[in-house]
CSV table of C-alpha atoms in Angstrom, one decimal:
chain,number,residue,atom,x,y,z
A,1483,UNK,CA,-131.6,-168.9,-102.3
A,1484,UNK,CA,-132.0,-166.5,-99.4
A,1485,UNK,CA,-133.9,-163.4,-98.7
A,1486,UNK,CA,-133.0,-161.1,-95.8
A,1487,UNK,CA,-134.9,-158.2,-94.3
A,1488,UNK,CA,-133.8,-155.3,-92.1
A,1489,UNK,CA,-135.8,-152.6,-90.5
A,1490,UNK,CA,-134.0,-149.3,-90.7
A,1491,UNK,CA,-134.0,-146.5,-88.1
A,1492,UNK,CA,-135.9,-144.2,-90.5
A,1493,UNK,CA,-138.9,-146.5,-90.6
A,1494,UNK,CA,-138.1,-148.1,-93.9
A,1495,UNK,CA,-137.4,-151.8,-94.6
A,1496,UNK,CA,-134.6,-153.0,-96.7
A,1497,UNK,CA,-134.8,-156.5,-98.3
A,1498,UNK,CA,-132.1,-158.3,-100.3
A,1499,UNK,CA,-132.0,-161.4,-102.4
A,1500,UNK,CA,-128.6,-162.8,-101.4
A,1501,UNK,CA,-128.4,-164.9,-104.6
A,1502,UNK,CA,-129.1,-162.2,-107.2
A,1503,UNK,CA,-128.0,-159.2,-105.2
A,1504,UNK,CA,-131.3,-157.5,-105.8
A,1505,UNK,CA,-132.0,-155.0,-103.0
A,1506,UNK,CA,-135.0,-152.8,-102.4
A,1507,UNK,CA,-135.9,-150.3,-99.7
A,1508,UNK,CA,-139.4,-149.0,-99.0
A,1509,UNK,CA,-141.6,-147.7,-96.2
A,1510,UNK,CA,-144.1,-150.5,-97.0
A,1511,UNK,CA,-142.7,-153.8,-95.6
A,1512,UNK,CA,-145.1,-155.9,-97.6
A,1513,UNK,CA,-144.1,-154.2,-100.9
A,1514,UNK,CA,-140.4,-155.0,-100.1
A,1515,UNK,CA,-141.3,-158.7,-99.5
A,1516,UNK,CA,-143.5,-158.8,-102.7
A,1517,UNK,CA,-140.7,-157.4,-104.9
A,1518,UNK,CA,-138.1,-159.8,-103.4
A,1519,UNK,CA,-140.4,-162.8,-104.1
A,1520,UNK,CA,-140.9,-161.5,-107.6
A,1521,UNK,CA,-137.2,-161.2,-108.1
A,1522,UNK,CA,-136.7,-164.8,-106.8
A,1523,UNK,CA,-139.4,-166.1,-109.1
A,1524,UNK,CA,-141.6,-167.2,-106.1
A,1525,UNK,CA,-145.3,-166.9,-105.7
A,1526,UNK,CA,-146.2,-164.1,-103.3
A,1527,UNK,CA,-149.2,-164.5,-100.9
A,1528,UNK,CA,-150.2,-161.3,-99.1
A,1529,UNK,CA,-150.4,-161.6,-95.3
A,1530,UNK,CA,-153.8,-162.3,-93.7
A,1531,UNK,CA,-155.8,-159.4,-92.3
A,1532,UNK,CA,-154.8,-158.3,-88.7
A,1533,UNK,CA,-156.3,-160.2,-85.8
A,1534,UNK,CA,-158.9,-158.6,-83.5
A,1535,UNK,CA,-157.6,-156.5,-80.6
A,1536,UNK,CA,-156.5,-158.8,-77.7
A,1537,UNK,CA,-155.7,-161.7,-80.1
A,1538,UNK,CA,-152.4,-162.9,-81.4
A,1539,UNK,CA,-151.5,-164.9,-84.5
A,1540,UNK,CA,-148.7,-167.5,-84.2
A,1541,UNK,CA,-147.7,-171.0,-85.1
A,1542,UNK,CA,-146.7,-173.8,-82.7
A,1543,UNK,CA,-144.5,-176.6,-83.9
A,1544,UNK,CA,-143.4,-179.9,-82.4
A,1545,UNK,CA,-139.8,-180.3,-83.6
A,1546,UNK,CA,-139.7,-183.8,-82.3
A,1547,UNK,CA,-136.5,-185.6,-83.0
A,1548,UNK,CA,-138.2,-189.0,-83.6
A,1549,UNK,CA,-139.5,-190.7,-86.7
A,1550,UNK,CA,-142.9,-189.5,-87.8
A,1551,UNK,CA,-144.4,-186.3,-89.0
A,1552,UNK,CA,-147.8,-184.7,-89.1
A,1553,UNK,CA,-149.7,-188.0,-89.4
A,1554,UNK,CA,-147.9,-189.7,-86.4
A,1555,UNK,CA,-150.1,-191.3,-83.8
A,1556,UNK,CA,-148.8,-189.1,-81.0
A,1557,UNK,CA,-150.7,-186.2,-82.6
A,1558,UNK,CA,-154.0,-188.0,-83.2
A,1559,UNK,CA,-155.9,-186.4,-80.3
A,1560,UNK,CA,-154.5,-183.0,-81.0
A,1561,UNK,CA,-155.4,-183.2,-84.7
A,1562,UNK,CA,-158.9,-184.2,-83.8
A,1563,UNK,CA,-159.4,-181.7,-80.9
A,1564,UNK,CA,-157.0,-178.7,-81.2
A,1565,UNK,CA,-157.3,-175.7,-78.9
A,1566,UNK,CA,-159.9,-173.1,-79.9
A,1567,UNK,CA,-158.5,-170.8,-82.5
A,1568,UNK,CA,-155.8,-173.3,-83.7
A,1569,UNK,CA,-155.8,-175.4,-86.9
A,1570,UNK,CA,-153.5,-178.3,-87.4
A,1571,UNK,CA,-151.0,-177.9,-90.3
A,1572,UNK,CA,-148.5,-180.2,-92.0
A,1573,UNK,CA,-145.1,-178.4,-92.0
A,1574,UNK,CA,-143.1,-181.6,-92.5
A,1575,UNK,CA,-143.7,-181.9,-88.7
A,1576,UNK,CA,-146.8,-181.3,-86.7
A,1577,UNK,CA,-147.8,-177.7,-86.4
A,1578,UNK,CA,-150.7,-175.6,-85.3
A,1579,UNK,CA,-151.6,-172.2,-86.8
A,1580,UNK,CA,-153.3,-170.2,-84.0
A,1581,UNK,CA,-155.2,-167.0,-83.4
A,1582,UNK,CA,-155.6,-166.9,-79.7
A,1583,UNK,CA,-156.5,-164.3,-77.0
A,1584,UNK,CA,-153.9,-163.0,-74.6
A,1585,UNK,CA,-152.8,-159.8,-72.9
A,1586,UNK,CA,-149.5,-160.2,-74.8
A,1587,UNK,CA,-148.2,-162.6,-77.4
A,1588,UNK,CA,-146.2,-164.5,-74.8
A,1589,UNK,CA,-149.3,-164.9,-72.6
A,1590,UNK,CA,-151.2,-166.3,-75.6
A,1591,UNK,CA,-148.4,-168.7,-76.4
A,1592,UNK,CA,-147.9,-169.8,-72.8
A,1593,UNK,CA,-151.7,-170.4,-72.3
A,1594,UNK,CA,-151.8,-172.4,-75.6
A,1595,UNK,CA,-148.7,-174.5,-74.8
A,1596,UNK,CA,-150.1,-175.2,-71.3
A,1597,UNK,CA,-153.5,-176.3,-72.6
A,1598,UNK,CA,-151.9,-178.6,-75.1
A,1599,UNK,CA,-149.7,-180.1,-72.5
A,1600,UNK,CA,-152.5,-180.6,-70.0
A,1601,UNK,CA,-155.1,-182.0,-72.5
A,1602,UNK,CA,-152.8,-184.0,-74.9
A,1603,UNK,CA,-149.5,-184.6,-73.0
A,1604,UNK,CA,-147.4,-182.9,-75.7
A,1605,UNK,CA,-145.1,-180.0,-75.4
A,1606,UNK,CA,-145.0,-177.8,-78.5
A,1607,UNK,CA,-141.4,-176.6,-78.6
A,1608,UNK,CA,-141.1,-174.1,-81.4
A,1609,UNK,CA,-142.8,-171.3,-83.1
A,1610,UNK,CA,-141.4,-172.4,-86.4
A,1611,UNK,CA,-139.0,-169.4,-86.7
A,1612,UNK,CA,-136.3,-170.5,-89.2
A,1613,UNK,CA,-133.8,-167.7,-88.6
A,1614,UNK,CA,-134.2,-166.3,-85.1
A,1615,UNK,CA,-131.1,-164.2,-85.5
A,1616,UNK,CA,-133.0,-161.9,-87.9
A,1617,UNK,CA,-134.1,-159.6,-85.1
A,1618,UNK,CA,-136.9,-157.1,-85.3
A,1619,UNK,CA,-137.4,-155.2,-82.0
A,1620,UNK,CA,-140.9,-154.2,-82.8
A,1621,UNK,CA,-142.7,-154.3,-79.4
A,1622,UNK,CA,-144.2,-156.9,-77.1
A,1623,UNK,CA,-146.5,-158.4,-79.6
A,1624,UNK,CA,-144.5,-158.3,-82.9
A,1625,UNK,CA,-142.1,-160.5,-84.7
A,1626,UNK,CA,-139.4,-159.9,-82.1
A,1627,UNK,CA,-141.8,-161.4,-79.4
A,1628,UNK,CA,-142.4,-164.4,-81.6
A,1629,UNK,CA,-138.6,-164.9,-81.7
A,1630,UNK,CA,-138.4,-164.7,-77.9
A,1631,UNK,CA,-141.2,-167.2,-77.4
A,1632,UNK,CA,-139.6,-169.5,-80.0
A,1633,UNK,CA,-136.2,-169.4,-78.3
A,1634,UNK,CA,-137.7,-170.0,-74.9
A,1635,UNK,CA,-139.7,-173.0,-76.0
A,1636,UNK,CA,-136.7,-174.4,-77.9
A,1637,UNK,CA,-134.4,-173.9,-75.0
A,1638,UNK,CA,-136.8,-175.5,-72.5
A,1639,UNK,CA,-137.2,-178.5,-74.8
A,1640,UNK,CA,-133.5,-179.0,-75.5
A,1641,UNK,CA,-132.5,-178.4,-71.9
A,1642,UNK,CA,-134.9,-181.2,-70.8
A,1643,UNK,CA,-133.3,-183.5,-73.4
A,1644,UNK,CA,-129.9,-182.8,-71.8
A,1645,UNK,CA,-131.2,-183.5,-68.3
A,1646,UNK,CA,-131.7,-179.9,-67.1
A,1647,UNK,CA,-134.8,-179.1,-65.2
A,1648,UNK,CA,-137.0,-176.1,-64.4
A,1649,UNK,CA,-134.8,-175.0,-61.5
A,1650,UNK,CA,-131.7,-174.9,-63.8
A,1651,UNK,CA,-133.5,-172.8,-66.3
A,1652,UNK,CA,-134.9,-170.4,-63.7
A,1653,UNK,CA,-131.5,-170.1,-62.1
A,1654,UNK,CA,-130.0,-169.1,-65.5
A,1655,UNK,CA,-132.8,-166.6,-66.1
A,1656,UNK,CA,-132.4,-165.1,-62.6
A,1657,UNK,CA,-128.7,-164.8,-63.2
A,1658,UNK,CA,-129.4,-162.4,-66.2
A,1659,UNK,CA,-130.9,-159.9,-63.9
A,1660,UNK,CA,-134.1,-159.6,-66.0
A,1661,UNK,CA,-136.9,-158.2,-63.9
């Protein structure tokens, strides 16, 4: 079963249950999600309240390709001493649910990833985004920014597995002309 969501140019959101064909459009994105969950027969949990100004909510996941999950010994120190504002979560793999300060979402993610790497020797390589192609260009700190952070972490991790280093990634980024 799949649910898809699309933000429309007029400010509305359209959601569709791809299995039943049920489609709904509304100005309230949460109402669209609630009605799709209802159609799918799933329990709906409303989103948590907004984070304070200057803070960002995100998940970090270690999509490690080895054997082990949340309880694996490689996460023992991180489970016992996560960064401030982060709570360990079992998502079938090790995850952290975080509310962290930062000027932007990418800054908050980068600072958290760096802290984890420095203190625990682990590189969190995902934000747990299941379908990064479902793009919402909603500003520097919205869902679109989470997709960008997710893709960058995933690309860095997979590039390293293939033998590419920092210089290779920087060269590719520089080649795009992004300023």
